[in-house]
Coordinates of C-alpha atoms and ligand atoms in Angstrom, one line a residue:
Chain A
X1 CA 53.5 78.9 -94.3
X2 CA 53.3 82.4 -95.7
X3 CA 54.5 85.6 -94.2
X4 CA 52.7 88.9 -94.5
X5 CA 55.4 91.4 -95.5
X6 CA 56.5 93.0 -92.2
X7 CA 58.1 96.0 -93.7
X8 CA 55.2 97.7 -95.5
X9 CA 54.8 100.9 -93.5
X10 CA 51.5 101.1 -91.8
X11 CA 49.7 104.4 -91.8
X12 CA 50.6 105.1 -88.2
X13 CA 54.4 104.9 -88.8
X14 CA 55.1 107.6 -91.4
X15 CA 57.8 109.6 -89.8
X16 CA 61.5 108.6 -89.9
X17 CA 62.0 108.0 -86.2
X18 CA 58.8 106.0 -85.8
X19 CA 59.7 103.6 -88.6
X20 CA 63.1 102.8 -87.1
X21 CA 63.5 99.2 -86.1
X22 CA 63.8 99.0 -82.3
X23 CA 64.1 95.3 -81.8
X24 CA 65.3 92.9 -84.4
X25 CA 65.3 89.1 -83.9
X26 CA 67.3 87.2 -86.5
X27 CA 67.2 83.5 -87.0
X28 CA 66.9 82.8 -83.3
X29 CA 67.6 79.2 -82.2
X30 CA 67.4 77.9 -78.6
X31 CA 68.0 74.3 -77.6
X32 CA 67.5 72.9 -74.1
X33 CA 69.7 69.8 -74.3
X34 CA 68.6 68.1 -77.4
X35 CA 65.1 69.7 -77.5
X36 CA 64.8 72.7 -79.8
X37 CA 62.4 75.1 -78.1
X38 CA 63.0 77.9 -80.7
X39 CA 64.0 77.0 -84.3
X40 CA 64.9 80.0 -86.4
X41 CA 62.5 82.8 -85.3
X42 CA 62.9 86.2 -87.0
X43 CA 60.8 89.3 -86.7
X44 CA 61.2 93.1 -86.2
X45 CA 59.5 95.5 -84.0
X46 CA 59.4 99.2 -84.9
X47 CA 59.9 102.0 -82.5
X48 CA 56.6 102.9 -80.8
X49 CA 54.9 99.7 -81.8
X50 CA 52.9 97.3 -79.6
X51 CA 53.7 93.8 -80.8
X52 CA 51.6 90.9 -79.8
X53 CA 53.6 87.7 -79.4
X54 CA 51.1 85.0 -79.7
X55 CA 51.3 81.2 -79.5
X56 CA 49.9 78.2 -77.7
X57 CA 51.5 76.8 -74.6
X58 CA 55.1 75.7 -75.1
X59 CA 55.4 77.5 -78.4
X60 CA 58.6 79.3 -77.2
X61 CA 57.3 82.7 -76.2
X62 CA 59.0 82.8 -72.8
X63 CA 62.2 81.4 -74.2
X64 CA 62.3 84.1 -77.0
X65 CA 61.6 86.9 -74.5
X66 CA 64.3 85.6 -72.1
X67 CA 66.8 85.8 -75.0
X68 CA 65.6 89.3 -76.0
X69 CA 66.1 90.6 -72.4
X70 CA 69.5 88.9 -72.1
X71 CA 68.4 86.6 -69.4
X72 CA 69.7 83.6 -71.3
X73 CA 71.9 83.5 -74.4
X74 CA 70.6 82.0 -77.6
X75 CA 72.0 78.8 -79.1
X76 CA 72.1 80.5 -82.5
X77 CA 71.0 83.8 -84.1
X78 CA 71.1 87.3 -82.8
X79 CA 68.9 89.9 -81.2
X80 CA 69.5 93.6 -81.8
X81 CA 67.9 96.2 -79.5
X82 CA 68.2 99.7 -80.9
X83 CA 71.1 98.3 -83.0
X84 CA 73.0 96.8 -80.1
X85 CA 73.6 93.1 -79.8
X86 CA 72.1 91.7 -76.6
X87 CA 75.1 89.4 -76.1
X88 CA 78.0 91.8 -76.9
X89 CA 76.5 95.0 -75.6
X90 CA 74.8 93.3 -72.7
X91 CA 74.9 96.0 -70.1
X92 CA 73.8 98.8 -72.5
X93 CA 70.9 96.7 -73.7
X94 CA 69.8 96.0 -70.2
X95 CA 69.5 99.7 -69.5
X96 CA 67.1 100.0 -72.4
X97 CA 64.8 97.2 -71.5
X98 CA 62.1 96.8 -68.9
X99 CA 61.0 93.2 -68.4
X100 CA 58.0 91.7 -66.7
X101 CA 58.7 87.9 -66.5
X102 CA 55.9 85.3 -66.3
X103 CA 56.1 85.4 -62.5
X104 CA 56.4 89.0 -61.3
X105 CA 59.9 89.2 -59.8
X106 CA 59.2 90.9 -56.5
X107 CA 60.4 90.4 -53.0
X108 CA 57.4 89.5 -51.0
X109 CA 58.8 90.6 -47.7
X110 CA 59.3 94.1 -49.0
X111 CA 56.7 96.8 -49.4
X112 CA 55.7 98.0 -52.8
X113 CA 57.8 101.1 -52.4
X114 CA 60.8 99.1 -51.2
X115 CA 60.6 96.9 -54.2
X116 CA 60.5 99.8 -56.5
X117 CA 63.3 101.6 -54.7
X118 CA 65.5 98.5 -55.0
X119 CA 64.8 98.2 -58.7
X120 CA 65.3 101.9 -59.3
X121 CA 68.7 101.8 -57.7
X122 CA 69.6 98.6 -59.6
X123 CA 68.6 100.3 -62.9
X124 CA 70.9 103.2 -62.0
X125 CA 68.3 106.0 -61.8
X126 CA 70.1 109.0 -60.3
X127 CA 69.3 109.6 -56.7
X128 CA 67.7 113.0 -57.5
X129 CA 65.2 111.5 -59.9
X130 CA 64.5 108.3 -58.0
X131 CA 61.6 109.3 -55.7
X132 CA 59.8 111.1 -58.6
X133 CA 60.1 108.1 -60.9
X134 CA 58.9 105.7 -58.2
X135 CA 55.8 107.9 -57.5
X136 CA 55.2 108.1 -61.2
X137 CA 55.4 104.3 -61.8
X138 CA 53.1 103.6 -58.8
X139 CA 50.6 106.1 -60.1
X140 CA 50.7 104.6 -63.6
X141 CA 50.0 101.2 -62.2
X142 CA 47.4 102.2 -59.7
X143 CA 49.6 101.4 -56.7
X144 CA 49.8 104.6 -54.8
X145 CA 47.2 103.6 -52.2
X146 CA 49.1 100.4 -51.4
X147 CA 52.6 101.9 -51.6
X148 CA 53.5 100.9 -48.0
X149 CA 51.8 97.5 -48.0
X150 CA 54.0 94.4 -47.8
X151 CA 53.8 92.6 -51.1
X152 CA 53.1 89.2 -49.5
X153 CA 49.7 90.6 -48.5
X154 CA 48.8 91.8 -51.9
X155 CA 46.5 89.9 -54.3
X156 CA 47.9 88.3 -57.4
X157 CA 46.7 91.1 -59.6
X158 CA 48.4 93.7 -57.4
X159 CA 51.6 91.8 -57.4
X160 CA 51.4 91.7 -61.2
X161 CA 51.0 95.5 -61.1
X162 CA 54.1 95.8 -58.9
X163 CA 56.0 93.8 -61.4
X164 CA 54.8 96.1 -64.2
X165 CA 55.7 99.2 -62.1
X166 CA 59.2 97.7 -61.6
X167 CA 59.5 97.1 -65.4
X168 CA 58.6 100.8 -66.2
X169 CA 60.3 102.6 -63.4
X170 CA 63.4 103.4 -65.3
X171 CA 61.4 104.5 -68.4
X172 CA 62.9 101.9 -70.7
X173 CA 62.7 102.3 -74.4
X174 CA 61.5 98.7 -74.8
X175 CA 59.1 96.9 -72.6
X176 CA 59.0 93.1 -72.7
X177 CA 55.9 91.7 -71.0
X178 CA 55.4 88.0 -70.6
X179 CA 51.7 87.3 -70.2
X180 CA 51.0 90.4 -68.3
X181 CA 47.3 89.7 -67.6
X182 CA 47.6 86.1 -66.5
X183 CA 45.8 85.4 -63.3
X184 CA 43.9 88.7 -63.1
X185 CA 40.2 89.2 -62.7
X186 CA 38.2 90.6 -65.6
X187 CA 38.3 94.1 -64.2
X188 CA 42.0 94.1 -63.6
X189 CA 42.5 92.6 -67.1
X190 CA 40.7 95.6 -68.6
X191 CA 42.8 98.0 -66.5
X192 CA 46.1 96.4 -67.3
X193 CA 45.3 96.3 -71.0
X194 CA 44.4 99.9 -71.0
X195 CA 47.6 100.6 -69.2
X196 CA 49.6 98.7 -71.7
X197 CA 47.9 100.5 -74.6
X198 CA 48.8 103.7 -72.9
X199 CA 52.4 102.7 -72.3
X200 CA 52.6 101.8 -76.0
X201 CA 52.4 105.5 -76.7
X202 CA 55.8 106.1 -75.2
X203 CA 57.5 102.7 -75.3
X204 CA 58.1 99.9 -77.8
X205 CA 56.2 97.0 -76.3
X206 CA 56.5 93.3 -76.9
X207 CA 53.7 91.4 -75.2
X208 CA 53.2 87.7 -75.1
X209 CA 49.8 86.1 -74.6
X210 CA 47.6 83.3 -75.7
X211 CA 44.5 85.3 -75.2
X212 CA 43.4 86.4 -78.6
X213 CA 41.1 89.3 -77.8
X214 CA 44.0 90.8 -75.9
X215 CA 46.0 91.1 -79.1
X216 CA 43.1 92.6 -81.0
X217 CA 42.6 95.2 -78.2
X218 CA 46.1 96.2 -77.5
X219 CA 48.5 95.4 -80.3
X220 CA 49.4 97.1 -83.6
X221 CA 50.9 93.9 -85.0
X222 CA 51.0 90.2 -84.3
X223 CA 53.6 87.6 -84.5
X224 CA 52.2 84.1 -84.1
X225 CA 54.7 81.4 -83.2
X226 CA 54.1 77.7 -83.1
X227 CA 56.5 75.0 -82.1
X228 CA 59.4 77.4 -82.1
X229 CA 58.8 78.9 -85.6
X230 CA 57.0 82.0 -86.8
X231 CA 53.7 80.9 -88.3
X232 CA 52.4 84.4 -89.2
X233 CA 53.5 88.0 -88.9
X234 CA 51.3 91.1 -89.7
X235 CA 48.5 93.3 -88.5
X236 CA 45.3 91.6 -87.2
X237 CA 43.5 92.7 -90.4
X238 CA 46.2 91.4 -92.6
X239 CA 46.2 88.0 -90.9
X240 CA 42.4 87.8 -91.1
X241 CA 42.5 88.5 -94.8
X242 CA 45.4 86.2 -95.4
X243 CA 43.6 83.2 -93.9
X244 CA 40.4 85.1 -94.9
X245 CA 38.7 82.9 -97.4
X246 CA 34.9 83.6 -97.2
X247 CA 33.3 86.4 -95.3
X248 CA 30.3 85.6 -93.2
X249 CA 27.3 87.7 -92.3
X250 CA 24.9 86.6 -89.6
X251 CA 21.3 87.9 -89.3
X252 CA 18.6 87.6 -86.6
X253 CA 15.0 87.7 -87.7
X254 CA 11.8 87.9 -85.6
X255 CA 10.8 84.4 -86.4
X256 CA 12.3 81.4 -88.2
X257 CA 10.8 81.1 -91.7
X258 CA 11.0 78.3 -94.3
X259 CA 11.3 80.8 -97.1
X260 CA 14.5 82.4 -95.8
X261 CA 17.1 79.9 -96.9
X262 CA 15.9 79.3 -100.5
X263 CA 15.2 83.0 -101.2
X264 CA 18.5 84.3 -99.8
X265 CA 20.5 81.6 -101.7
X266 CA 19.2 83.0 -104.9
X267 CA 20.8 86.4 -104.3
X268 CA 24.0 87.5 -106.1
X269 CA 27.1 87.0 -104.1
X270 CA 25.5 84.6 -101.6
X271 CA 27.1 81.2 -101.5
X272 CA 25.5 79.5 -98.6
X273 CA 22.9 80.0 -95.9
X274 CA 22.6 77.9 -92.8
X275 CA 20.3 78.2 -89.8
X276 CA 21.4 78.5 -86.2
X277 CA 22.7 78.6 -83.6
X278 CA 19.3 79.9 -82.3
X279 CA 15.9 79.9 -84.0
X280 CA 15.6 83.0 -86.2
X281 CA 19.3 83.2 -86.7
X282 CA 21.0 82.5 -90.0
X283 CA 24.7 82.4 -91.0
X284 CA 25.3 83.5 -94.6
X285 CA 28.5 82.9 -96.5
X286 CA 29.1 85.6 -99.1
X287 CA 31.8 86.3 -101.7
X288 CA 31.2 90.0 -102.3
X289 CA 31.0 91.5 -98.8
X290 CA 29.3 94.9 -98.9
X291 CA 27.3 94.4 -102.1
X292 CA 25.9 91.1 -100.8
X293 CA 25.0 92.6 -97.5
X294 CA 23.0 95.3 -99.2
X295 CA 21.1 92.7 -101.2
X296 CA 20.4 90.6 -98.2
X297 CA 19.0 93.4 -96.1
X298 CA 16.7 94.6 -99.0
X299 CA 15.4 91.1 -99.5
X300 CA 14.6 90.7 -95.8
X301 CA 12.9 94.1 -95.6
X302 CA 10.8 93.4 -98.8
X303 CA 9.8 90.0 -97.4
X304 CA 8.8 91.6 -94.1
X305 CA 10.7 89.1 -92.0
X306 CA 11.5 91.6 -89.3
X307 CA 15.3 92.2 -89.3
X308 CA 16.5 92.5 -85.7
X309 CA 20.2 92.3 -86.2
X310 CA 22.8 92.0 -88.9
X311 CA 26.5 91.5 -88.2
X312 CA 29.6 91.1 -90.2
X313 CA 31.4 88.0 -88.9
X314 CA 34.9 88.6 -90.2
X315 CA 37.2 85.6 -89.7
X316 CA 38.3 86.1 -86.1
X317 CA 41.9 85.9 -85.0
X318 CA 40.8 82.7 -83.2
X319 CA 40.2 81.2 -86.6
X320 CA 43.5 82.5 -87.9
X321 CA 45.2 81.1 -84.9
X322 CA 43.6 77.7 -85.0
X323 CA 44.2 77.4 -88.7
X324 CA 47.9 78.3 -88.4
X325 CA 48.7 76.3 -85.4
X326 CA 46.8 73.2 -86.4
X327 CA 49.1 72.5 -89.3
Chain B
X1 CA 80.2 99.1 -58.3
X2 CA 77.0 100.9 -57.2
X3 CA 75.3 97.6 -57.8
X4 CA 77.3 96.0 -55.0
X5 CA 76.0 98.5 -52.4
X6 CA 72.4 98.2 -53.7
X7 CA 72.5 94.4 -53.4
X8 CA 74.2 94.6 -50.0
X9 CA 71.6 96.9 -48.6
X10 CA 68.8 94.6 -49.9
X11 CA 70.4 91.5 -48.3
X12 CA 71.0 93.3 -45.0
X13 CA 67.3 94.4 -44.9
X14 CA 66.1 91.0 -45.9
X15 CA 67.9 89.4 -43.0
X16 CA 65.9 91.4 -40.5
X17 CA 62.6 90.8 -42.2
X18 CA 63.0 87.1 -41.7
X19 CA 62.4 85.3 -38.4
X20 CA 65.3 82.9 -39.2
X21 CA 67.7 85.7 -38.7
X22 CA 66.5 86.3 -35.2
X23 CA 66.6 82.6 -34.4
X24 CA 70.2 82.5 -35.6
X25 CA 71.1 85.5 -33.4
X26 CA 69.4 84.1 -30.3
X27 CA 70.9 80.6 -30.8
X28 CA 74.4 82.0 -31.4
X29 CA 74.4 84.3 -28.4
X30 CA 72.7 81.7 -26.1
X31 CA 75.1 78.9 -27.0
X32 CA 78.2 81.2 -26.7
X33 CA 76.9 82.2 -23.3
X34 CA 76.4 78.6 -22.3
X35 CA 79.9 77.7 -23.4
X36 CA 81.4 80.6 -21.7
X37 CA 79.7 80.0 -18.3
X38 CA 80.5 76.4 -18.5
X39 CA 84.1 76.9 -19.0
X40 CA 84.2 79.8 -16.6
X41 CA 82.7 77.8 -13.8
X42 CA 85.1 75.0 -14.4
X43 CA 87.9 77.6 -14.2
X44 CA 86.6 79.0 -10.9
X45 CA 86.3 75.5 -9.4
X46 CA 89.8 74.6 -10.4
X47 CA 91.2 77.9 -9.1
X48 CA 89.4 77.4 -5.8
X49 CA 90.9 73.9 -5.5
X50 CA 94.4 75.0 -6.2
X51 CA 94.2 77.8 -3.7
X52 CA 93.0 75.4 -1.1
X53 CA 96.0 73.2 -1.9
X54 CA 98.3 76.3 -1.7
X55 CA 100.1 75.1 -4.8
X56 CA 101.8 78.1 -6.5
X57 CA 103.1 76.2 -9.4
X58 CA 99.7 75.1 -10.4
X59 CA 98.2 78.5 -9.8
X60 CA 100.4 79.7 -12.6
X61 CA 98.8 77.4 -15.1
X62 CA 95.3 78.3 -14.0
X63 CA 94.6 81.5 -15.8
X64 CA 91.6 82.7 -17.7
X65 CA 93.4 82.8 -21.0
X66 CA 94.3 79.1 -21.3
X67 CA 91.3 77.8 -19.4
X68 CA 88.5 80.0 -20.7
X69 CA 89.5 82.0 -23.8
X70 CA 91.1 79.4 -26.0
X71 CA 88.5 76.7 -25.5
X72 CA 85.7 79.2 -25.9
X73 CA 87.1 80.2 -29.3
X74 CA 87.3 76.5 -30.3
X75 CA 83.7 75.9 -29.3
X76 CA 82.5 78.9 -31.2
X77 CA 84.3 77.7 -34.2
X78 CA 82.3 74.4 -34.0
X79 CA 79.2 76.5 -33.7
X80 CA 80.0 78.2 -36.9
X81 CA 79.8 74.9 -38.7
X82 CA 76.1 74.8 -37.8
X83 CA 75.2 78.4 -38.1
X84 CA 76.8 79.5 -41.3
X85 CA 74.9 77.1 -43.6
X86 CA 71.7 78.6 -42.2
X87 CA 72.9 82.1 -42.8
X88 CA 73.8 81.5 -46.4
X89 CA 71.3 78.9 -47.6
X90 CA 68.7 81.3 -48.9
X91 CA 71.0 83.8 -50.5
X92 CA 70.7 82.6 -54.1
X93 CA 68.2 79.8 -54.0
X94 CA 65.4 82.2 -52.9
X95 CA 66.1 84.5 -55.9
X96 CA 65.6 81.5 -58.2
X97 CA 62.5 80.3 -56.4
X98 CA 60.8 83.7 -56.5
X99 CA 61.9 84.4 -60.0
X100 CA 63.7 87.6 -58.9
X101 CA 66.9 86.3 -60.4
X102 CA 65.2 87.1 -63.8
X103 CA 65.1 90.7 -62.7
X104 CA 68.6 90.8 -61.3
X105 CA 70.2 89.2 -64.3
X106 CA 68.4 91.5 -66.7
X107 CA 69.4 94.6 -64.8
X108 CA 72.6 96.5 -65.5
X109 CA 74.6 94.8 -62.8
X110 CA 77.2 92.1 -63.3
X111 CA 77.0 88.6 -61.7
X112 CA 80.1 89.5 -59.9
X113 CA 78.5 92.5 -58.3
X114 CA 75.4 90.4 -57.3
X115 CA 77.6 87.8 -55.6
X116 CA 79.8 90.3 -53.9
X117 CA 76.8 92.3 -52.6
X118 CA 75.2 89.2 -51.3
X119 CA 78.4 88.1 -49.7
X120 CA 78.9 91.4 -47.9
X121 CA 75.3 91.3 -46.7
X122 CA 75.9 87.9 -45.2
X123 CA 79.3 89.0 -43.8
X124 CA 77.7 92.0 -42.1
X125 CA 75.1 89.8 -40.5
X126 CA 77.7 87.4 -39.3
X127 CA 79.9 90.2 -38.0
X128 CA 76.9 91.5 -36.0
X129 CA 76.2 88.0 -34.5
X130 CA 79.8 87.7 -33.5
X131 CA 80.0 91.2 -32.1
X132 CA 77.0 90.4 -29.8
X133 CA 79.1 87.7 -28.0
X134 CA 82.0 89.8 -27.1
X135 CA 80.6 90.7 -23.7
X136 CA 81.5 87.2 -22.5
X137 CA 85.3 87.5 -22.8
X138 CA 85.1 91.0 -21.5
X139 CA 83.4 89.8 -18.4
X140 CA 86.6 88.0 -17.6
X141 CA 88.3 91.3 -16.8
X142 CA 86.3 91.3 -13.6
X143 CA 87.7 88.0 -12.4
X144 CA 91.2 87.8 -13.9
X145 CA 93.5 89.3 -16.3
X146 CA 92.3 88.3 -19.8
X147 CA 94.9 88.9 -22.5
X148 CA 93.1 91.6 -24.6
X149 CA 95.5 90.8 -27.5
X150 CA 94.4 87.2 -27.4
X151 CA 90.7 88.2 -27.3
X152 CA 91.3 90.3 -30.4
X153 CA 93.2 87.7 -32.4
X154 CA 90.7 85.0 -31.4
X155 CA 87.9 87.2 -32.7
X156 CA 89.8 87.9 -35.9
X157 CA 90.3 84.2 -36.4
X158 CA 86.5 83.6 -35.8
X159 CA 85.7 86.4 -38.2
X160 CA 88.1 85.0 -40.9
X161 CA 87.0 81.4 -40.6
X162 CA 83.3 82.5 -40.6
X163 CA 84.0 84.6 -43.7
X164 CA 85.5 81.5 -45.4
X165 CA 82.5 79.5 -44.5
X166 CA 80.1 82.1 -45.8
X167 CA 81.9 82.2 -49.1
X168 CA 81.5 78.5 -49.4
X169 CA 77.8 78.7 -48.2
X170 CA 77.1 81.3 -50.9
X171 CA 78.6 79.0 -53.5
X172 CA 76.3 76.1 -52.5
X173 CA 73.3 78.4 -52.4
X174 CA 74.1 79.5 -56.0
X175 CA 74.6 75.9 -57.1
X176 CA 71.8 74.1 -55.2
X177 CA 68.2 73.6 -56.2
X178 CA 66.7 74.4 -52.7
X179 CA 67.6 76.0 -49.4
X180 CA 67.7 72.6 -47.7
X181 CA 70.1 71.2 -50.3
X182 CA 72.3 74.3 -50.0
X183 CA 72.5 74.0 -46.2
X184 CA 73.2 70.3 -46.2
X185 CA 75.9 70.6 -48.9
X186 CA 77.7 73.4 -47.1
X187 CA 77.4 71.7 -43.8
X188 CA 78.7 68.4 -45.2
X189 CA 81.7 69.9 -47.0
X190 CA 82.7 72.2 -44.2
X191 CA 82.5 69.3 -41.8
X192 CA 84.8 67.5 -44.2
X193 CA 87.3 70.3 -44.1
X194 CA 87.3 69.8 -40.4
X195 CA 87.8 66.1 -40.4
X196 CA 90.5 66.2 -43.0
X197 CA 92.7 67.8 -40.3
X198 CA 92.3 64.8 -38.0
X199 CA 92.8 62.3 -40.8
X200 CA 96.0 64.1 -41.8
X201 CA 97.6 63.3 -38.5
X202 CA 98.4 59.7 -39.5
X203 CA 99.4 60.7 -43.1
X204 CA 103.0 61.4 -44.0
X205 CA 104.6 62.9 -47.1
X206 CA 103.1 65.3 -49.6
X207 CA 99.6 63.9 -49.2
X208 CA 99.7 64.7 -45.5
X209 CA 101.0 68.2 -46.1
X210 CA 98.3 68.9 -48.6
X211 CA 95.7 67.6 -46.2
X212 CA 97.0 69.7 -43.4
X213 CA 97.1 72.8 -45.6
X214 CA 93.5 72.2 -46.9
X215 CA 92.2 71.5 -43.4
X216 CA 90.6 74.6 -41.9
X217 CA 91.2 74.2 -38.2
X218 CA 95.0 74.4 -38.1
X219 CA 94.7 77.8 -39.8
X220 CA 92.4 78.9 -37.1
X221 CA 94.5 77.5 -34.2
X222 CA 97.2 80.2 -34.5
X223 CA 94.6 83.0 -34.1
X224 CA 92.9 81.2 -31.1
X225 CA 96.4 80.9 -29.5
X226 CA 97.0 84.6 -29.8
X227 CA 99.1 84.8 -33.0
X228 CA 98.6 86.3 -36.4
X229 CA 100.3 84.1 -39.0
X230 CA 100.6 85.5 -42.5
X231 CA 100.3 82.0 -44.1
X232 CA 96.9 81.6 -42.4
X233 CA 95.7 85.0 -43.5
X234 CA 96.7 84.0 -47.1
X235 CA 94.8 80.7 -46.7
X236 CA 91.5 82.4 -45.7
X237 CA 91.9 85.2 -48.3
X238 CA 92.5 82.6 -51.1
X239 CA 89.6 80.4 -49.9
X240 CA 87.2 83.3 -49.9
X241 CA 88.3 84.7 -53.3
X242 CA 88.2 81.2 -54.8
X243 CA 84.6 80.4 -53.7
X244 CA 83.3 83.8 -54.6
X245 CA 84.8 83.4 -58.0
X246 CA 83.2 79.9 -58.4
X247 CA 79.8 81.2 -57.2
X248 CA 80.0 83.9 -59.8
X249 CA 80.8 81.3 -62.5
X250 CA 77.9 79.1 -61.3
X251 CA 75.5 82.0 -61.7
X252 CA 76.9 82.9 -65.1
X253 CA 76.8 79.3 -66.4
X254 CA 73.3 78.6 -65.2
X255 CA 72.1 81.0 -67.9
X256 CA 73.4 78.7 -70.6
X257 CA 71.5 75.7 -69.5
Ligands
ATP1 N1 64.7 75.3 -68.8 C1 64.1 74.5 -69.7 N2 64.6 73.2 -69.9 C2 64.1 72.4 -70.8 N3 63.0 72.7 -71.6 C3 62.5 73.9 -71.4 C4 63.0 74.9 -70.5 N4 62.3 76.0 -70.6 C5 61.3 75.7 -71.5 N5 61.4 74.5 -72.0 C6 60.6 73.9 -73.1 O1 60.7 74.8 -74.2 C7 59.4 74.9 -74.8 C8 59.1 76.3 -74.9 O2 58.8 76.8 -73.6 P1 58.4 78.3 -73.4 O3 58.3 78.5 -71.9 O4 59.2 79.3 -74.1 O5 56.9 78.3 -74.0 P2 55.8 79.4 -73.9 O6 55.4 79.8 -75.3 O7 56.2 80.6 -73.0 O8 54.6 78.7 -73.2 P3 53.5 79.1 -72.2 O9 52.4 79.7 -73.0 O10 53.0 77.9 -71.5 O11 54.1 80.1 -71.2 C9 58.5 74.1 -74.0 O12 58.3 72.8 -74.7 C10 59.2 73.9 -72.7 O13 58.8 72.6 -72.1
MG2 MG1 55.6 81.3 -71.3

């Protein structure tokens, strides 16, 4: 199991403050009875970063997040938030964190505004700022038009938004979101992802999910955990390259043609050509990405096969994920 | 401590958003009224009989205090046994069921503030239910000379005993897995504290003394009889403080599981 070096500064984090570590998880262990749910997880999240916390069901994502937010203590290891220990500086850490648990923690008998008002008081927002913050949080989460509706009558997606609004109402430095898009319809998923991406501009975000495209779309960096240990840590590109292996190019031609496979196979940098999944489509495995692509396109044009489409099938995060979690 | 007030306000509001609260209020007032009129009509009958017999010695004994007030307070104390577990059962179990405990326990409030806020919310609701029954003793003023001092100590006793029950109910709500379990546990144990007093009657020596001290009813009797006894005040205060403390510890230790 190899780790991509987490501390190489990425181009977006050049300034001093940006590069500061906001959350540091060190050798975290959590046992439920004699079952070890988390076994020595370590990673860092820099200020202003959106970290995707990825793993199959039961990997230990929720457990890790509950420890980071101070909901439950770890069996071993430490978590530092902005340099403060979550166990020893419990109260100070809680003020810095906004947490959206797996099930949005809202009082169904309260209206959206009442829920936010309660949380705002609980998070010690001064009275003078409270109303403004609540309006702002509702606006950010698209709740203004349902502000006085009782939460029980809201759809799952809207309840999720209320949970998210509660998590951001005190403008926490760190946002911990446990599967924020679960149970939402595709339109809502897009909206919530856009919102998270936007929130990532002001907050440090840790987001758990097992939906891979979500990570690609919203996260700067990914930590993959599997059976309670870190299986990979790096940017999406780094992980793809790491598992990388061969690059693939797929082409779509006007008509299937017997000549395609033998002629393309002769080209430099082309290792294999297979037909499919539809007639006229071919999957080409190449060793030298760009150069081979050029050769292939020229060959197709010269032969007059009618090139309709040509795409670069970089190894997807799916493949990285499957490869890392099937070990 | 701001957290206590916030939690208190939330609990208070939640009571009135739930139909159960109104059922409790109606049942409590209706049954108090029933007890009152039952005892009062008995009193009126007895009084009429003694007047018919022209028996002045008996007329002395027939007064609203002994014949209506004291038994009314005792009946209300039994009613508490049934009402309090319903008032407290959802206090903490519902937070767990809804997952809102995850929000509470990751907010900058202590477990102690959460428990105290919840307790005060339940206490305020109980105080309201109790206050809504006070018209019954006051009605007596029209027909006799109720001892206002006795009315007040009786209500103080009911308030204190209810407060003790609530503290215990909150503890079971923090410890139990569901509302039903919480209600059954608090009902069973509170009933036990009742029965211990009767059992103690036949027991002598230290064991008997301990049982009599633990039993709740004897500590209430002094208030129902018009007295305020320091020892009984201490009993209730200790009982409340102890179970609020235990409830806090239960919430704290649940995190470690
Ligand atoms: N309270 C608990 N008691 C016992 N075992 C638990 C408890 N909570 C979680 N587990 C176990 O710990 C492991 C990790 O659970 P966790 O909820 O952290 O996984 P997850 O990555 O969040 O999964 P999912 O994607 O399904 O939400 C699982 O095997 C789970 O069964
Ligand atoms: Mg989970």
